[in-house]
Coordinates of C-alpha atoms and ligand atoms in Angstrom, one line a residue:
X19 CA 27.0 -9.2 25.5
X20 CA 27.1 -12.0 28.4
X21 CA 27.0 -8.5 31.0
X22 CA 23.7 -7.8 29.9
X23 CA 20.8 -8.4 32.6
X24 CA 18.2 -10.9 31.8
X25 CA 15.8 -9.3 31.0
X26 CA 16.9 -7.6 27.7
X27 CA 16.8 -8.5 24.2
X28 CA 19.8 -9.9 23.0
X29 CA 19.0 -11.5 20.2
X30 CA 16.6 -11.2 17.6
X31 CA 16.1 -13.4 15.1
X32 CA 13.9 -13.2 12.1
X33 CA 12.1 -16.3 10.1
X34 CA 12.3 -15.1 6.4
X35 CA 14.1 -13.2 3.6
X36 CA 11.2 -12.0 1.4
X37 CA 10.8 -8.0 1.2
X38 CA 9.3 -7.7 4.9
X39 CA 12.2 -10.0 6.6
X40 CA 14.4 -7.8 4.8
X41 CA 13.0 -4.4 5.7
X42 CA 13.4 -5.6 9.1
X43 CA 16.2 -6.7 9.2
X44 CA 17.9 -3.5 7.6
X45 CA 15.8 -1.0 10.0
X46 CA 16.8 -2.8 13.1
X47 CA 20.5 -2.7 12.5
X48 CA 19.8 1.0 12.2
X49 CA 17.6 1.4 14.6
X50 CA 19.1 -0.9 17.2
X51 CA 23.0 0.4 16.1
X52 CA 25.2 0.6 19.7
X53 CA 22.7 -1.7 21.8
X54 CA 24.6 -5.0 21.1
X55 CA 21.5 -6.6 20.2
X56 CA 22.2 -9.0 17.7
X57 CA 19.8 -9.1 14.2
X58 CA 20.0 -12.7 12.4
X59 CA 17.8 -13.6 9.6
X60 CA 17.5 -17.1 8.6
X61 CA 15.6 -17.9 4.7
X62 CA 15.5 -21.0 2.6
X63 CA 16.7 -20.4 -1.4
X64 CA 14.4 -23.3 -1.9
X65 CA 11.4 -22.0 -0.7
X66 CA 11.9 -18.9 -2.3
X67 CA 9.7 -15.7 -1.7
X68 CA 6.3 -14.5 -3.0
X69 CA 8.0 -13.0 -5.9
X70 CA 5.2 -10.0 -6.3
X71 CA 5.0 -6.5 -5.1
X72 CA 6.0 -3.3 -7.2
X73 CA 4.2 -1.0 -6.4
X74 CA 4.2 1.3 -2.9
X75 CA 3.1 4.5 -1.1
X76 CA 4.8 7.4 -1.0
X77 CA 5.8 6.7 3.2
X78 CA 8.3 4.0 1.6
X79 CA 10.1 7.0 1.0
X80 CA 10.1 7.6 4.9
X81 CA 11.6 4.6 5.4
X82 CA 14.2 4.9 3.0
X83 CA 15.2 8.1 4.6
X84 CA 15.4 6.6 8.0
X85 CA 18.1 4.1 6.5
X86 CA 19.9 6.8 5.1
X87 CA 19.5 5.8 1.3
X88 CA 20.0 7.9 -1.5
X89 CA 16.7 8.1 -3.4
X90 CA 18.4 8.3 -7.2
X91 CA 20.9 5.2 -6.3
X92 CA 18.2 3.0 -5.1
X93 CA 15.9 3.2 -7.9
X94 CA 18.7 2.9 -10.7
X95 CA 19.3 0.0 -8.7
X96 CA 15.3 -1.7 -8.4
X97 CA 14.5 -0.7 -12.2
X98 CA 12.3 2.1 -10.4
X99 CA 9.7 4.0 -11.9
X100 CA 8.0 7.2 -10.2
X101 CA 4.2 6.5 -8.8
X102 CA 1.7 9.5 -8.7
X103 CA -1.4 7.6 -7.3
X104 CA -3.3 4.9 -9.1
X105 CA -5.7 5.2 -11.6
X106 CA -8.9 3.4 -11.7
X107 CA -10.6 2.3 -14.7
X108 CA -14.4 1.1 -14.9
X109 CA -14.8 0.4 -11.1
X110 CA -17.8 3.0 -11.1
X111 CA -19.2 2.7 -14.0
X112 CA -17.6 1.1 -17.3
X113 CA -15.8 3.4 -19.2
X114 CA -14.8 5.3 -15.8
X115 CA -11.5 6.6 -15.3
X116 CA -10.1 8.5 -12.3
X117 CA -7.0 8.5 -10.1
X118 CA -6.2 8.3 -6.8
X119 CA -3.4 10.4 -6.5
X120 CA -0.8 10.8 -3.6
X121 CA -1.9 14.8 -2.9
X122 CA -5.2 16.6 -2.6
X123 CA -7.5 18.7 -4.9
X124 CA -7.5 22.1 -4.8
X125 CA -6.4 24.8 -2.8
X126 CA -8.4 25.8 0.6
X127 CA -10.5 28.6 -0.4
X128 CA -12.3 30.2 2.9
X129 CA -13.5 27.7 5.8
X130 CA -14.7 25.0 3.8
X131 CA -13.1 22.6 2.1
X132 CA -11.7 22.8 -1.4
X133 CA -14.3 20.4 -2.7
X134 CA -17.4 22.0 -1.1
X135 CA -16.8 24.8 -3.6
X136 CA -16.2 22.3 -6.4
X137 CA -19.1 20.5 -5.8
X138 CA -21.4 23.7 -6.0
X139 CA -19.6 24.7 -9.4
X140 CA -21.0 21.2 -10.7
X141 CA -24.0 21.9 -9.5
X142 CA -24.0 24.9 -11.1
X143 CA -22.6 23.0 -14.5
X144 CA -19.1 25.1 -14.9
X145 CA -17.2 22.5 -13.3
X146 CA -14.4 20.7 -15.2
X147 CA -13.5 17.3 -14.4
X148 CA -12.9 17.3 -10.3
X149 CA -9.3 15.5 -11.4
X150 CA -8.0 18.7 -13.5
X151 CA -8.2 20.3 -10.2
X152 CA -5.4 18.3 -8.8
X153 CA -1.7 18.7 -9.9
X154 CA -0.3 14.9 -9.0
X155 CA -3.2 13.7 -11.5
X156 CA -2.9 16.5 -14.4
X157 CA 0.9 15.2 -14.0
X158 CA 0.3 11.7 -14.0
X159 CA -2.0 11.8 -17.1
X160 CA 0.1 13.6 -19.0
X161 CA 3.3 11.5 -18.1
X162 CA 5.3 13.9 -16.5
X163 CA 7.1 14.4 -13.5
X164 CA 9.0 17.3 -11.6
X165 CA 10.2 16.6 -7.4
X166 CA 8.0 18.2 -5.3
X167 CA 9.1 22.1 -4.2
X168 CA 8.8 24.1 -0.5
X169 CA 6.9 26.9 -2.3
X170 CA 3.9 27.8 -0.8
X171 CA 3.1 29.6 -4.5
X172 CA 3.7 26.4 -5.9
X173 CA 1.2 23.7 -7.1
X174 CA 4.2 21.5 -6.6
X175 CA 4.3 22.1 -2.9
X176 CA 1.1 19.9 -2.2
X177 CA 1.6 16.3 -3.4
X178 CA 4.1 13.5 -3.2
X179 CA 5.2 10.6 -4.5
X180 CA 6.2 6.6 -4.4
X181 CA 7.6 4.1 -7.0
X182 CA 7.5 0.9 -9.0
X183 CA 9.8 -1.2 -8.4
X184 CA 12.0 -4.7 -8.9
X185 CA 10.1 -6.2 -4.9
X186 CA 13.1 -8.6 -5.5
X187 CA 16.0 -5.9 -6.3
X188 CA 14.5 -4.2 -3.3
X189 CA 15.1 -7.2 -1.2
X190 CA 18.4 -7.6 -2.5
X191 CA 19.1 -4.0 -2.0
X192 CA 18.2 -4.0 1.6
X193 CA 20.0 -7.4 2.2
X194 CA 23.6 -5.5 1.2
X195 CA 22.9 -3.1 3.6
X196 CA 21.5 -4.9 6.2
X197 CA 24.5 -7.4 6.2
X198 CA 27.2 -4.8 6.3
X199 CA 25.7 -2.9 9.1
X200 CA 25.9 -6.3 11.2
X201 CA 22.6 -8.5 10.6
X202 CA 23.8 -11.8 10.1
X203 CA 22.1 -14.2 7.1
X204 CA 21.7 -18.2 7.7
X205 CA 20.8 -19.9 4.8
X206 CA 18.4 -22.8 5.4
X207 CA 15.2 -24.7 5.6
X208 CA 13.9 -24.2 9.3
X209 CA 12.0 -27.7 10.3
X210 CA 10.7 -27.4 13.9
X211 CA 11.0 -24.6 16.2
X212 CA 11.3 -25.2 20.8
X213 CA 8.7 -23.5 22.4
X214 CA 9.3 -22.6 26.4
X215 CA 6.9 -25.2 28.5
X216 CA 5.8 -22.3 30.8
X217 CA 5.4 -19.6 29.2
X218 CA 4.8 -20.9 25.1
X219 CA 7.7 -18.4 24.0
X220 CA 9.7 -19.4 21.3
X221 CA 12.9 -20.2 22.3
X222 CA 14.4 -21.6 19.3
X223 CA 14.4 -22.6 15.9
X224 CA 15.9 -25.7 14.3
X225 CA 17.0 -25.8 10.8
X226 CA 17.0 -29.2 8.5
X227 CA 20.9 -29.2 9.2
X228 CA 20.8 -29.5 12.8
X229 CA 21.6 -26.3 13.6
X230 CA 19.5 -24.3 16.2
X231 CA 19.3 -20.5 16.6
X232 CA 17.9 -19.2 19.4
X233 CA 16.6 -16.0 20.4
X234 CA 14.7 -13.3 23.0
X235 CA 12.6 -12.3 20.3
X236 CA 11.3 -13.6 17.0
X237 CA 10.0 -11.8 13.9
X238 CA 8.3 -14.1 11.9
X239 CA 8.3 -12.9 8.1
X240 CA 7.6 -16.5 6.3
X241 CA 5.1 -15.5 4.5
X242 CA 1.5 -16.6 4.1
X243 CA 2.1 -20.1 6.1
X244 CA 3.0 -18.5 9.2
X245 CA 6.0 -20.7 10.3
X246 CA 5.8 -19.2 14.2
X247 CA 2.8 -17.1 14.4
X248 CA 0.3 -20.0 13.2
X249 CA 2.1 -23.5 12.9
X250 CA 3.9 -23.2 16.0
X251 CA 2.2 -20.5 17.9
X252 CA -1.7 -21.5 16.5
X253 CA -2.8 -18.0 16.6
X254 CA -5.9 -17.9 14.8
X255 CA -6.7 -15.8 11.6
X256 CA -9.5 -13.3 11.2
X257 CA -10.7 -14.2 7.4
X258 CA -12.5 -11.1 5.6
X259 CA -13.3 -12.5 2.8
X260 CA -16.7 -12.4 3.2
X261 CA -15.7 -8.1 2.6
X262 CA -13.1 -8.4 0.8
X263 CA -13.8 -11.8 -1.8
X264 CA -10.9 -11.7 -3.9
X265 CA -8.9 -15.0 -3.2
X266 CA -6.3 -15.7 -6.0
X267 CA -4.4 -13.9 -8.8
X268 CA -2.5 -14.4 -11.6
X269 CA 0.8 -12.8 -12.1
X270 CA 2.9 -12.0 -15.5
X271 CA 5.9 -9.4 -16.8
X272 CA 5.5 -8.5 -20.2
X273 CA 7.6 -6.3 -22.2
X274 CA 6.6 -2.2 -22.9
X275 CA 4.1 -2.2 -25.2
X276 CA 3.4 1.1 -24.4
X277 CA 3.4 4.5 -22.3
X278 CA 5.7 4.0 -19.0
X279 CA 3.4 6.5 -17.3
X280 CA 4.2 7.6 -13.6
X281 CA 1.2 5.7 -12.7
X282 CA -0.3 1.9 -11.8
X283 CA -3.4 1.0 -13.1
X284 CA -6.3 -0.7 -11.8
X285 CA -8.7 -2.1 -14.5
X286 CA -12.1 -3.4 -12.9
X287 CA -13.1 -7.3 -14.7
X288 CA -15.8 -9.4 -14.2
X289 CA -15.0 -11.0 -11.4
X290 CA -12.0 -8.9 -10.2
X291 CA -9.3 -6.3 -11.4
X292 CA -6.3 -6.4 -13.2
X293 CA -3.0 -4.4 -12.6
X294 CA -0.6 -2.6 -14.6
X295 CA 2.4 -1.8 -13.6
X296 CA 5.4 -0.1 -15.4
X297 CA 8.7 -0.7 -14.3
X298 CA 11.8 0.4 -16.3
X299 CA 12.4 -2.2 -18.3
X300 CA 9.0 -4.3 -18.4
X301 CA 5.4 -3.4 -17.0
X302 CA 4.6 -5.6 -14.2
X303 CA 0.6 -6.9 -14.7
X304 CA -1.7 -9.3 -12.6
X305 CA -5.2 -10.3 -12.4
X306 CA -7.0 -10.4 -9.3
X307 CA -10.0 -12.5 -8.5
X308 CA -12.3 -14.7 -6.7
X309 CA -12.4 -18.0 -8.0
X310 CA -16.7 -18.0 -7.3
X311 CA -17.1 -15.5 -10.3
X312 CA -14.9 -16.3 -12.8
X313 CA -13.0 -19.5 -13.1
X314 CA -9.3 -20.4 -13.4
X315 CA -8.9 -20.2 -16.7
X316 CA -11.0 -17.5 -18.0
X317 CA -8.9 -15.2 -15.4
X318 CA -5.8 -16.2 -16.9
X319 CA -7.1 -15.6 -20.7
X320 CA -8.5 -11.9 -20.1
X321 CA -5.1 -11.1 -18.6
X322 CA -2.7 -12.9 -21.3
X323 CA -5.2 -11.2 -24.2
X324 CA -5.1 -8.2 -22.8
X325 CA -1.5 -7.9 -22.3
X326 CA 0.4 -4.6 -24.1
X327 CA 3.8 -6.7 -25.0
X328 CA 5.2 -9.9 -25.0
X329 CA 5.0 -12.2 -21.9
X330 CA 7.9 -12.6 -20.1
X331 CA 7.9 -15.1 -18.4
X332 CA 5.1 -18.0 -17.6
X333 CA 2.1 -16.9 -15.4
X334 CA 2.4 -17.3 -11.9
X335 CA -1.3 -18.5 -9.8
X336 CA -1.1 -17.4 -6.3
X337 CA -3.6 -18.2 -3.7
X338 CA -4.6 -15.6 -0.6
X339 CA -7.4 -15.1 2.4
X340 CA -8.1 -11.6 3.5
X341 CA -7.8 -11.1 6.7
X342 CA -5.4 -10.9 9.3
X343 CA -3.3 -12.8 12.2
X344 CA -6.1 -12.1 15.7
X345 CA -2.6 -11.1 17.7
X346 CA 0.4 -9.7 14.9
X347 CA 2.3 -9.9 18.2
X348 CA 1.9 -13.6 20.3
X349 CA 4.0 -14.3 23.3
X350 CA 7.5 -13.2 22.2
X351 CA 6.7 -13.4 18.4
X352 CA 5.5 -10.2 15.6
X353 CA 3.9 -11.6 12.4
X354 CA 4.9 -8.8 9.9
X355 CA 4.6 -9.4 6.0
X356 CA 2.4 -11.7 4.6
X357 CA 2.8 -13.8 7.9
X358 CA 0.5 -11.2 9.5
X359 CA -2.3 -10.7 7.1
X360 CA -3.1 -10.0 3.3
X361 CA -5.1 -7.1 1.8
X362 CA -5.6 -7.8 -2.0
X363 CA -3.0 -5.6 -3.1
X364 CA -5.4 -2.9 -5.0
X365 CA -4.1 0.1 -3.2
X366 CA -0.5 -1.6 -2.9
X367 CA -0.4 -1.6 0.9
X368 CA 1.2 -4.6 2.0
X369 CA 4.8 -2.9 2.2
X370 CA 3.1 -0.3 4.3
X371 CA 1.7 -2.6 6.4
X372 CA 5.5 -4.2 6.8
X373 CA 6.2 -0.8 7.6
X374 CA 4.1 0.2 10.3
X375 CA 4.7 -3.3 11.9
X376 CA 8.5 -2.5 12.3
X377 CA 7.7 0.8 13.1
X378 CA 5.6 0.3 16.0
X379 CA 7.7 -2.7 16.8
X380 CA 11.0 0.0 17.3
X381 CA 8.8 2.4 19.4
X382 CA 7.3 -0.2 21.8
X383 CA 10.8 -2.7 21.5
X384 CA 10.3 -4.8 24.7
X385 CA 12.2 -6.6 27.1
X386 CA 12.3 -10.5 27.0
X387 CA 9.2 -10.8 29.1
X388 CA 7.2 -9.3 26.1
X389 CA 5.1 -7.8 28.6
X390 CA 1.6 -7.7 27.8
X391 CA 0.7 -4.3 27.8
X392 CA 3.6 -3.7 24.9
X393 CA 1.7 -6.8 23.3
X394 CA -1.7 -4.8 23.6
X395 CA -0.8 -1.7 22.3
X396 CA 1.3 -3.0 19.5
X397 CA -1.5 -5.7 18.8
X398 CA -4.4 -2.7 19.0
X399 CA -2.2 -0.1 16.6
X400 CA -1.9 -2.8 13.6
X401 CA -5.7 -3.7 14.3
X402 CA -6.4 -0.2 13.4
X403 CA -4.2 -0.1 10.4
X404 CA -5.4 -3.2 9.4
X405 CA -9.4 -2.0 9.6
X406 CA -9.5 1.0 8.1
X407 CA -7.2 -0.4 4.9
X408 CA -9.7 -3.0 4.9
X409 CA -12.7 -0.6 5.2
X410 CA -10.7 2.1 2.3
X411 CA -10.6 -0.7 0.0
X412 CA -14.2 -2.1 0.1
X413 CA -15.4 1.2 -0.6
X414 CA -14.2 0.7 -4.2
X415 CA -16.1 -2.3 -4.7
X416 CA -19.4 -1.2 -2.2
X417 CA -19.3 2.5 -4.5
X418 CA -19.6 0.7 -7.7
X419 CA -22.5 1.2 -10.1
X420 CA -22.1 -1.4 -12.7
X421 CA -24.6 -4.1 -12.7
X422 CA -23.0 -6.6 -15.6
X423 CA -21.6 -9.0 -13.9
X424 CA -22.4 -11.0 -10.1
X425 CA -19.2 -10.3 -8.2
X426 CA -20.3 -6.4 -9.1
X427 CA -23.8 -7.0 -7.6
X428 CA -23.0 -8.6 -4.8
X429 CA -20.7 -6.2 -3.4
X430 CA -22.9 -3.9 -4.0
X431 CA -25.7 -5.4 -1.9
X432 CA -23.3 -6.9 0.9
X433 CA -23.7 -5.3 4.7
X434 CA -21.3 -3.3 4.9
X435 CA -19.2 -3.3 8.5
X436 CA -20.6 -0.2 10.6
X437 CA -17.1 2.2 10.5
X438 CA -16.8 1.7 6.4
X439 CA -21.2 2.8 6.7
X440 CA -20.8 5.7 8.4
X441 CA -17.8 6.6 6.6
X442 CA -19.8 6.7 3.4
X443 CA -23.1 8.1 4.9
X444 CA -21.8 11.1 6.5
X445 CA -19.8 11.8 2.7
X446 CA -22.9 11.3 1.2
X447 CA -25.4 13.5 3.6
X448 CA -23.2 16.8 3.2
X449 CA -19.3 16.1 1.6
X450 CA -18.1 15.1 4.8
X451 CA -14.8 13.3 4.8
X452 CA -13.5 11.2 7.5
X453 CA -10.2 12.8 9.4
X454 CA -8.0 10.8 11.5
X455 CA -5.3 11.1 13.4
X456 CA -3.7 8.0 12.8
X457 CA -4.5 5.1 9.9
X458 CA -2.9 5.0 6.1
X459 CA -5.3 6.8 3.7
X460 CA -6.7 10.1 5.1
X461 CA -9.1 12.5 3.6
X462 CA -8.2 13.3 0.0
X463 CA -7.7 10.0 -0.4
X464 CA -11.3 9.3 0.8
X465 CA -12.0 11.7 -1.6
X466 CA -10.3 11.3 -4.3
X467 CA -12.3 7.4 -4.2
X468 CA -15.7 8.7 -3.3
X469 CA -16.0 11.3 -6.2
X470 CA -14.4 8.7 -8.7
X471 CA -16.8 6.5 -8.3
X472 CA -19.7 8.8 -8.3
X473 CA -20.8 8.9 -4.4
X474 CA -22.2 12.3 -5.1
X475 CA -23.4 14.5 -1.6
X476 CA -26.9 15.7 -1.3
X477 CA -25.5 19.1 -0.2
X478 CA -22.3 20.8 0.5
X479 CA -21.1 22.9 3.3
X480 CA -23.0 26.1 3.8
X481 CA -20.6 27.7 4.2
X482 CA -19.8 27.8 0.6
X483 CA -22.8 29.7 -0.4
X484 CA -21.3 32.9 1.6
X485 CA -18.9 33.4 -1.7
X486 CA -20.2 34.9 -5.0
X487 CA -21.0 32.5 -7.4
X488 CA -18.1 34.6 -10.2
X489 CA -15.3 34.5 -7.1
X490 CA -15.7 30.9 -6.5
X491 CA -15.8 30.2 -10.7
X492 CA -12.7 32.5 -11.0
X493 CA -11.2 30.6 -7.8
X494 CA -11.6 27.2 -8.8
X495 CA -10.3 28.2 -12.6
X496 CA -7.2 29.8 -11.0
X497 CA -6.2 26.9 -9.2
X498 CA -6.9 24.7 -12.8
X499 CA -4.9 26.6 -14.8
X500 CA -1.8 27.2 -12.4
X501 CA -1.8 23.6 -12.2
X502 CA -2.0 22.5 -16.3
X503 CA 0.8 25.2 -16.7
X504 CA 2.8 23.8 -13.6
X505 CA 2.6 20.8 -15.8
X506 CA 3.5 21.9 -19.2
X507 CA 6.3 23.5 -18.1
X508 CA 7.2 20.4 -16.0
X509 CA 9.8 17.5 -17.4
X510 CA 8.8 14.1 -18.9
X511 CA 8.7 11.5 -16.9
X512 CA 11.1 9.1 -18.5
X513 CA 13.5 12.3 -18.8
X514 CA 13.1 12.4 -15.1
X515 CA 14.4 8.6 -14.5
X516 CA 17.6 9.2 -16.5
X517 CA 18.0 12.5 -14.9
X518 CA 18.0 11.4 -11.6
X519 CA 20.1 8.3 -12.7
X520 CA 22.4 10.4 -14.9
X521 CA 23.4 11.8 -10.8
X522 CA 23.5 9.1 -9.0
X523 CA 26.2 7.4 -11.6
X524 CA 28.4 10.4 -11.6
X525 CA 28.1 10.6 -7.3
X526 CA 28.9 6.9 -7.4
Ligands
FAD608 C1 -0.8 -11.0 -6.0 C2 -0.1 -10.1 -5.1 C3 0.3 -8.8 -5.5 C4 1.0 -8.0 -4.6 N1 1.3 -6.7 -5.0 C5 1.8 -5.8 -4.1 C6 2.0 -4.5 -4.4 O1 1.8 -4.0 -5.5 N2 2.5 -3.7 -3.4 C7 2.7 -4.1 -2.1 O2 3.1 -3.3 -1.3 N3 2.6 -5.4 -1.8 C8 2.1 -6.3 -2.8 N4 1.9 -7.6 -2.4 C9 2.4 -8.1 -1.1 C10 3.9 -8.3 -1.2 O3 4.3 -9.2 -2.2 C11 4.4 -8.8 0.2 O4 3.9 -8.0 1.2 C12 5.9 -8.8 0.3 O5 6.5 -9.4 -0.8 C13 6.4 -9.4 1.5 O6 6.3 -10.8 1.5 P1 6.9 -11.5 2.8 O7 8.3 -11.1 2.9 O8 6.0 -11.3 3.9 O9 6.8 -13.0 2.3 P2 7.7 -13.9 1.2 O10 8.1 -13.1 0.1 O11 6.8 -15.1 1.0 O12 8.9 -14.4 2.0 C14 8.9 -15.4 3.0 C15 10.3 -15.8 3.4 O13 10.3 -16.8 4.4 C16 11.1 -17.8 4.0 N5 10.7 -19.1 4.6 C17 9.4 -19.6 4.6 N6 9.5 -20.8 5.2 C18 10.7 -21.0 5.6 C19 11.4 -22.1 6.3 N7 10.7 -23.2 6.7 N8 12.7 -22.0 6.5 C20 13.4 -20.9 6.2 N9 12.8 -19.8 5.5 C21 11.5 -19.9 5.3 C22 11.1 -17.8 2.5 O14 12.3 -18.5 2.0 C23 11.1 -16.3 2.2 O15 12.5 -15.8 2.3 C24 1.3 -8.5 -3.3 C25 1.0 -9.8 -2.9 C26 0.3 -10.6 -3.8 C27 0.0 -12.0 -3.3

């Protein structure tokens, strides 16, 4: 596009092919189709990628969309399994066991809030379980599955829905298409990279062959080091782990030992958590933990014990800060992926995180001055994402009541930062839950955490006490029942899988 003024984008290139170079690649050939702007991705086989990350949030499915990809096709193709929420075991208290799920509890009765009315019915000692009042859980735990319907009538209208998945297949899957829609792949090991005297933008990059690619803009998606955003660029990172002190994890498949639920599982430890997560044809698993309160290799011998099948493969130790990048955009470079920033993966956000960095990367897609103010706003969006993840995912470890162990004590003594404090004190003075208009989790989600692990509020909305005691019993009760018998008459979960494969292999 030589007619092209200066000051425009021509070329783009991005610095790695793990699942976040590859997710951008693949929406910026979509997103960018008819400019003439040019997408090349450059990754080194022998460096390789992370290698984890299966399970995701249901606004994967958003992106997805956007690329125009058929839901069934892509997860015959990544091994995909469907993903209700997570559940939680002994983060509370041990022997604990709720889930978040991706929908809310309850049905809005009058002006308050579903869970005003639930929380009275406790009170009054006819409550069941606050998770039988919410149909992705009731689904979840009894492993089955149906798509969500538009029928107001319907507990199926008001939940949805993400998956487990091959991260690598995914890669893989999103390299195909990103490739035939134009991005171009260079393979190779990139050694140095020509920064602009004046103005510190990147101009180039070299690879160990010679060869130099050049670009307006550069995404950088190595991964943890940072090739552009830290070793070139020396950005600075924001460490959290004083919040968040979980700093390395182990990492094993093993073979299906037992139920392939639509769920992943968080188990609390001593001095971290373990995951479980069922794929198609193996469960994905990992322990997470900070080296201070449990060592090495008594991390690695509760996971391998506790292991449902046979291992597939030899353990994997990877090593993390939390915290992220001070600028995700510097001068004419976006950190997105690991490169960025790491949140332990407890709520699996990382791939949302990749997402809302492309995303806000498309709407605020500069010219090839950068200009500061798209810099700002870019840089002060991810902050927020960033923060209140951050602040969602302490409160699982600041709500806890167990006392056995020191990682469990300390968080639950630590200062907390002030927006996570008054998150919790306003839920705990009168149900309150915090509503925004923009960041990841929003209130049921809140909720959904806060009542699992016991944060009980000293009184509930006033409101509440306007209804008779037998409307509000037969209320909540209606809304329990329609959902078990949603669920009973709902399909298993597994027969879901081969259903929705069974129709993508006769449309293909
Ligand atoms: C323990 C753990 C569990 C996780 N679980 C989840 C989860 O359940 N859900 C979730 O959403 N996320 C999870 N994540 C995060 C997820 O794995 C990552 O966000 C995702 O894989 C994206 O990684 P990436 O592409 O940024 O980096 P990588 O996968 O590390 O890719 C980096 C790329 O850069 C290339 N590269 C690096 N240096 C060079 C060089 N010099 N020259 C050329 N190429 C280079 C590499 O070859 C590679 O292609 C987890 C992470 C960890 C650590």
């Amino acid at each position: 596009m030589a007619d092209r003024p200066d000051h425009m984008v021509r070329d783009i290139v991005i610095v790695g092919g793990g699942t976040a170079g590859w997710m951008t690649a693949a929406a910026l050939v979509r997103r960018l189709a008819g400019t003439g702007i040019s997408v090349t991705l450059v990754e080194s086989a022998e460096i390789g990628t992370v290698g984890v990350g299966e399970a995701t949030l249901p606004q994967i499915r958003y992106f997805n969309e956007m690329l125009g990809i058929d839901e069934a096709e892509l997860m015959a193709r990544t091994s995909a399994t469907i993903k209700l929420g997570i559940e939680f075991r002994d983060w509370g208290r041990i022997g604990d066991r709720y889930i978040h799920p991706f929908g809310a509890h309850g049905e809005r009765i009058g002006p308050a809030d579903f869970h005003h009315y639930w929380l009275k019915e406790q009170a009054a000692g006819t409550a069941q379980p606050f998770g039988r009042y919410c149909y992705p859980i009731v689904s979840a735990w009894n492993d089955r599955f149906e798509l969500p319907r538009e029928d107001p009538a319907s507990p199926l209208t008001h939940f949805s829905y993400a998956f487990q998945f091959d991260a690598s297949l995914y890669g893989a899957f999103l390299a195909d298409y990103a490739q035939k829609r134009g991005a171009k792949r260079v393979e190779g090991k990139i050694v140095s990279a020509d920064l602009d005297g004046e103005s510190g933008f990147v101009r180039s990059v070299t690879l160990e062959s010679g060869t130099q690619i050049a670009g307006e803009l550069f995404v950088d998606c190595s991964g943890f080091r940072g090739l552009l955003i830290e070793e070139q660029l020396e950005t600075g990172f924001e460490d959290w782990s004083d919040w968040l002190p979980c700093n390395r994890a182990w990492a094993v498949p093993c073979a299906i030992g037992g139920e392939v639920g639509p769920y992943t599982r968080s188990t609390a430890r001593t001095g971290g958590w373990q995951w479980r997560i069922p794929l198609q044809h193996r469960i994905g698993n990992g322990h997470v933990y900070c080296d201070r309160y449990v060592s090495d290799g008594d991390a690695l011998d509760q996971l391998m014990t506790s292991l449902e099948g046979e291992p597939l493969a030899d353990p994997r130790k990877l090593f993390f800060v939390a915290g992220k990048r001070r600028r995700l955009w510097n001068r004419n470079c976006i950190a997105i992926g690991l490169s960025g920033g790491f949140l332990e993966p407890l709520e699996s956000t990382s791939i949302d995180l990749i997402q809302s960095g492309i995303e806000n990367l498309v709407a605020l897609f500069p010219e090839a001055d950068c200009a500061a103010a798209d810099r700002d706003e870019y840089n002060r969006l991810m902050d927020l994402e960033f923060e209140r993840i951050r602040d969602f995912l302490m409160l699982h470890y600041v709500a806890t009541q167990r006392d056995d162990a020191p990682l469990w004590r300390d968080m639950r003594n630590m200062t907390w930062p002030d927006s996570l404090a008054e998150k919790i004190e306003t839920f705990r003075h009168r149900g309150a839950v915090p509503n925004y208009a923009s960041g990841l989790f929003q209130p049921p989600s809140w909720l959904a955490v806060f009542i699992g692990q016991n944060i009980v509020p000293e009184a509930w909305d006033p409101r509440v006490d306007r209804m008779a005691d037998e409307e509000r019993s037969a209320h909540l009760e209606r809304v329990r029942t329609t959902i078990a018998d949603a669920v009973e008459r709902s399909s298993g979960h597994l027969a879901f899988i081969k259903s929705y494969g069974a129709t993508f292999g006769d449309a293909a």
